[in-house]
mmCIF file of C-alpha atoms and ligand atoms in Angstrom:
data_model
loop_
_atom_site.group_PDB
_atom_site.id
_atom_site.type_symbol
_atom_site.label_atom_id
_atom_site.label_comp_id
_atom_site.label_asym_id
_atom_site.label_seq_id
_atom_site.Cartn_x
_atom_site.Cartn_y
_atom_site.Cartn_z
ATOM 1 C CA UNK A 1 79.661 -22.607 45.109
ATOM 2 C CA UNK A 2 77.041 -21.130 48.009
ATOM 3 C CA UNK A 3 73.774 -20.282 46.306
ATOM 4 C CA UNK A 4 73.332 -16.319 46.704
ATOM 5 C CA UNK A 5 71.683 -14.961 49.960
ATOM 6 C CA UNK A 6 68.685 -13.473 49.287
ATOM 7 C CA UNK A 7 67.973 -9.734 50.761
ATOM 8 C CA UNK A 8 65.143 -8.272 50.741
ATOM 9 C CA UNK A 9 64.857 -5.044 49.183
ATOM 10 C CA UNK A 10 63.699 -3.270 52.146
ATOM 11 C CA UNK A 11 61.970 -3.651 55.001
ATOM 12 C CA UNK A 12 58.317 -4.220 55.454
ATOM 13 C CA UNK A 13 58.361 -2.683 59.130
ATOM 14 C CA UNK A 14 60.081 0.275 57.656
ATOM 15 C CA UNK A 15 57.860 1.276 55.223
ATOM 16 C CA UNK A 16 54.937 0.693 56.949
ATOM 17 C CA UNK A 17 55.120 3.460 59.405
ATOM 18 C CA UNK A 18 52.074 3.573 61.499
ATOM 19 C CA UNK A 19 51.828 7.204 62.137
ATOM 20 C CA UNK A 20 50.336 9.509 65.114
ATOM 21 C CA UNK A 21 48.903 12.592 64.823
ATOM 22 C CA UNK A 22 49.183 15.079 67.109
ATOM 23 C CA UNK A 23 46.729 18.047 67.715
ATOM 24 C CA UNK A 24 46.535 20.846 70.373
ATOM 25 C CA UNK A 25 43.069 22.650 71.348
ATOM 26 C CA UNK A 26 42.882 25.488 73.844
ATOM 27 C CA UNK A 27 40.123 26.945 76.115
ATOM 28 C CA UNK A 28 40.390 29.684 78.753
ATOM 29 C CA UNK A 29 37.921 31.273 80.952
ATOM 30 C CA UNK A 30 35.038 30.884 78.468
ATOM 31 C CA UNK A 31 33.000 28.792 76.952
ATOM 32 C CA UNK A 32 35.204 28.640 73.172
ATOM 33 C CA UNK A 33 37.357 26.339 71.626
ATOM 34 C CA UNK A 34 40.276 27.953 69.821
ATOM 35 C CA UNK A 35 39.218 25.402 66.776
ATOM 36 C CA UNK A 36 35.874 25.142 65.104
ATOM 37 C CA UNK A 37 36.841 22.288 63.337
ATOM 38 C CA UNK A 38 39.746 19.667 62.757
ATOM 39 C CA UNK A 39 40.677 16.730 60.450
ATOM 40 C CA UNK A 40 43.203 14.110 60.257
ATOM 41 C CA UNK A 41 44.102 12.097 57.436
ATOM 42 C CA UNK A 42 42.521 8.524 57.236
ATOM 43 C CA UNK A 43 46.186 6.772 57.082
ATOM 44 C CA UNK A 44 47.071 7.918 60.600
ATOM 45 C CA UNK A 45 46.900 5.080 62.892
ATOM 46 C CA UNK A 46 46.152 6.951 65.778
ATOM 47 C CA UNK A 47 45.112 10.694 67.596
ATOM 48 C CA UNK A 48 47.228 12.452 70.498
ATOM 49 C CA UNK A 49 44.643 15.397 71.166
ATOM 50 C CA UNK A 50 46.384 17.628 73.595
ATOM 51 C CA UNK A 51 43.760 20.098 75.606
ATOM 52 C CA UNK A 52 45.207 23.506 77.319
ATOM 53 C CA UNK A 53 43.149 25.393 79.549
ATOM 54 C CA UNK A 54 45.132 28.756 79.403
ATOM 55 C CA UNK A 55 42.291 30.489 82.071
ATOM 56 C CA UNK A 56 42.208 30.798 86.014
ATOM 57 C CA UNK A 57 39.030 29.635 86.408
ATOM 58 C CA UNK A 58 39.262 26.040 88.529
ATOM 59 C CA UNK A 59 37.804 23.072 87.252
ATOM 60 C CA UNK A 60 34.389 23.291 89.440
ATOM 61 C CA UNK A 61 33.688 26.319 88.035
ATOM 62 C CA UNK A 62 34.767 26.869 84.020
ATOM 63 C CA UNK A 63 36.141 22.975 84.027
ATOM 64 C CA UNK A 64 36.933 21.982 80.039
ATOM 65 C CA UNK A 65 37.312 18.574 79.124
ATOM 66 C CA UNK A 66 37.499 17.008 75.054
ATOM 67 C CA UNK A 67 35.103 14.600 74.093
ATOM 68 C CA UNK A 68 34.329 12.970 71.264
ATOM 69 C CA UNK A 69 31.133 10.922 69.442
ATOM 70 C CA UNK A 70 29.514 10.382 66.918
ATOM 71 C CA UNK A 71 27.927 13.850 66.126
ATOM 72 C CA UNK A 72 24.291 12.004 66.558
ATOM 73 C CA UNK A 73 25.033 10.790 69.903
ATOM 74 C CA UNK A 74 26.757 14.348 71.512
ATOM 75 C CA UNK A 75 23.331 15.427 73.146
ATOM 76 C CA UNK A 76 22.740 12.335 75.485
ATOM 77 C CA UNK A 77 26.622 12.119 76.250
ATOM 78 C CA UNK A 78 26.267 15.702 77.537
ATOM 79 C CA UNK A 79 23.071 15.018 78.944
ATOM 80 C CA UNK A 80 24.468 11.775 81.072
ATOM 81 C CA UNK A 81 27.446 14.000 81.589
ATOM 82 C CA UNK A 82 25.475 16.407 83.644
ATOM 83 C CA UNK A 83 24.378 13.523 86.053
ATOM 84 C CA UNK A 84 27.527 12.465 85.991
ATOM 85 C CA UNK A 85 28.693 15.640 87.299
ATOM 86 C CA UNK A 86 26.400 15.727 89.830
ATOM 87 C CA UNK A 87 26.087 12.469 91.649
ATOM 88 C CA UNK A 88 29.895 12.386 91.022
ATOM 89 C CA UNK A 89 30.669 15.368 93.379
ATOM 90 C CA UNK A 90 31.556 17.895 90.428
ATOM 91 C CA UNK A 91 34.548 15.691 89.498
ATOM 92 C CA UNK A 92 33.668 13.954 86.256
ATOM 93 C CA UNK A 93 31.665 14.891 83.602
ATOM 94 C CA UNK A 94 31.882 12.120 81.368
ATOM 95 C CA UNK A 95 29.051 9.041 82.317
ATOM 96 C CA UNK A 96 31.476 5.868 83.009
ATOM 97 C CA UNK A 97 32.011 3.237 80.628
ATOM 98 C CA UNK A 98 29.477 5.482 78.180
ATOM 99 C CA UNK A 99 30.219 3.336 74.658
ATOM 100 C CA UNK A 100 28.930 6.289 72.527
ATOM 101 C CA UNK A 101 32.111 8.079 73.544
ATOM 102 C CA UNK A 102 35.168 7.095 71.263
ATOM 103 C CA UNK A 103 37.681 9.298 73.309
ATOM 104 C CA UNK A 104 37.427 11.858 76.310
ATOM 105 C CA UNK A 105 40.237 13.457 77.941
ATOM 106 C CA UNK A 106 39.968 14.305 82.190
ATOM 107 C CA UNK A 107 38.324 17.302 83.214
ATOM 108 C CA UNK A 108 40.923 20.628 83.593
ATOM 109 C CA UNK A 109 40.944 23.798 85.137
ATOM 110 C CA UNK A 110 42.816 26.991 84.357
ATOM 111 C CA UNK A 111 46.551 26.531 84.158
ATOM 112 C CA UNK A 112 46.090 22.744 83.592
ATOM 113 C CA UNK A 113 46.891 20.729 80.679
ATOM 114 C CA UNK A 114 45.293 16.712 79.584
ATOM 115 C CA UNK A 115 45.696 14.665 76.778
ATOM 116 C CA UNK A 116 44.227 11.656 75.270
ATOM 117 C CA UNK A 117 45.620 9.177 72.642
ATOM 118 C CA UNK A 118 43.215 7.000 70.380
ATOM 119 C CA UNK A 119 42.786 5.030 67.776
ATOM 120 C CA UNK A 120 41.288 5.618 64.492
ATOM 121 C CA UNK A 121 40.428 2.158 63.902
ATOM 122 C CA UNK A 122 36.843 2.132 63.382
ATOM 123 C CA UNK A 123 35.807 5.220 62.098
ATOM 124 C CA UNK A 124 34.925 6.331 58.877
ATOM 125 C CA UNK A 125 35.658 9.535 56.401
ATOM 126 C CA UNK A 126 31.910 9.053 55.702
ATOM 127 C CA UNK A 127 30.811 9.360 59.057
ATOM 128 C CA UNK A 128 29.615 12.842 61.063
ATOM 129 C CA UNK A 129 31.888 12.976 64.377
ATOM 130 C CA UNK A 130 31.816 15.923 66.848
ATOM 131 C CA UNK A 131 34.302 17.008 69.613
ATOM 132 C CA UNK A 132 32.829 19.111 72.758
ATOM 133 C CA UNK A 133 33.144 20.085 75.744
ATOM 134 C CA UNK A 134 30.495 18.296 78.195
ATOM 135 C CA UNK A 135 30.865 20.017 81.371
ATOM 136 C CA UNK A 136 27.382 21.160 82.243
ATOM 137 C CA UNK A 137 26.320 23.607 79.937
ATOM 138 C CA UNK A 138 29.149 23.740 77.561
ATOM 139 C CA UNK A 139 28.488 21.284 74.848
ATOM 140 C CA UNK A 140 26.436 23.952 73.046
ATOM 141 C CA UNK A 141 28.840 26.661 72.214
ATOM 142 C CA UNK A 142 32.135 24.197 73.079
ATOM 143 C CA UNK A 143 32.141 22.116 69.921
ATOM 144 C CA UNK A 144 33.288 21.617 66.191
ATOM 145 C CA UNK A 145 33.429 19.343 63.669
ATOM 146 C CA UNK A 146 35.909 16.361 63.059
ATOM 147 C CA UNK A 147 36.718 14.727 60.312
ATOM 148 C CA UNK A 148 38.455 11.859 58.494
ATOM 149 C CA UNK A 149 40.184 13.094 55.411
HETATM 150 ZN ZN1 ZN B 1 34.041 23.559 79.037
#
């Protein structure tokens, strides 16, 4: 007689799902964020933050990008963004390999669309995190809160 097989009662890849979560922010031809705020749940494994710029501005003139950082570190990002902007000929706004920035998406004009995908590895519900806009002179009215829930 063959001893039984055994069979496991399920599997562990399938019950460990490793989700995404995707969310959509739009801007147009001013300087506003259709969301003040947004959360995601702490089990999510990772962020697909889609930005729409729904204007006709271009990009050199009412560009949006989505950045985010710690909430304590958005005023030098924007500030570094500016002189990023500049000796960049108006084309990024985001200082290069800036480590206070945890995600960014490009720089968009009207009609255009960008997204980024991150992880949430390494950041905390307990934790103050703000998303903004830093093309020159945005990041004070284009920005909200976001938080791990
Ligand atoms: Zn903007």
């Amino acid at each position: 007689r063959r001893p039984p097989r055994s069979t496991p009662l399920y599997s562990s890849a399938a019950s460990d799902v490793y989700k995404r979560q995707d969310l959509t922010v739009e801007a147009g031809d001013s300087l506003k964020f259709n969301a003040s705020s947004l959360s995601v749940p702490s089990t999510c494994g990772s962020v697909t933050l889609n930005l729409k710029h729904g204007g006709k501005m271009p990009k050199t003139v009412m560009g949006h990008n989505w950045v985010l950082s710690k909430t304590a570190d958005v005023g030098a990002i924007a500030s570094d963004g500016i002189k990023a902007y500049t000796t960049s000929g108006r084309t990024i706004v985001v200082k290069e390999n800036d480590g206070r920035v945890i995600a960014h998406t490009t720089l968009i004009g009207g009609g255009e669309t960008t997204s980024i995908t991150f992880s949430l590895d390494g950041l905390s519900a307990s934790e103050s995190y703000t998303f903004f806009c830093s093309f020159p002179g945005h990041a004070g009215l284009m920005r909200g809160a976001f938080t791990i829930i």
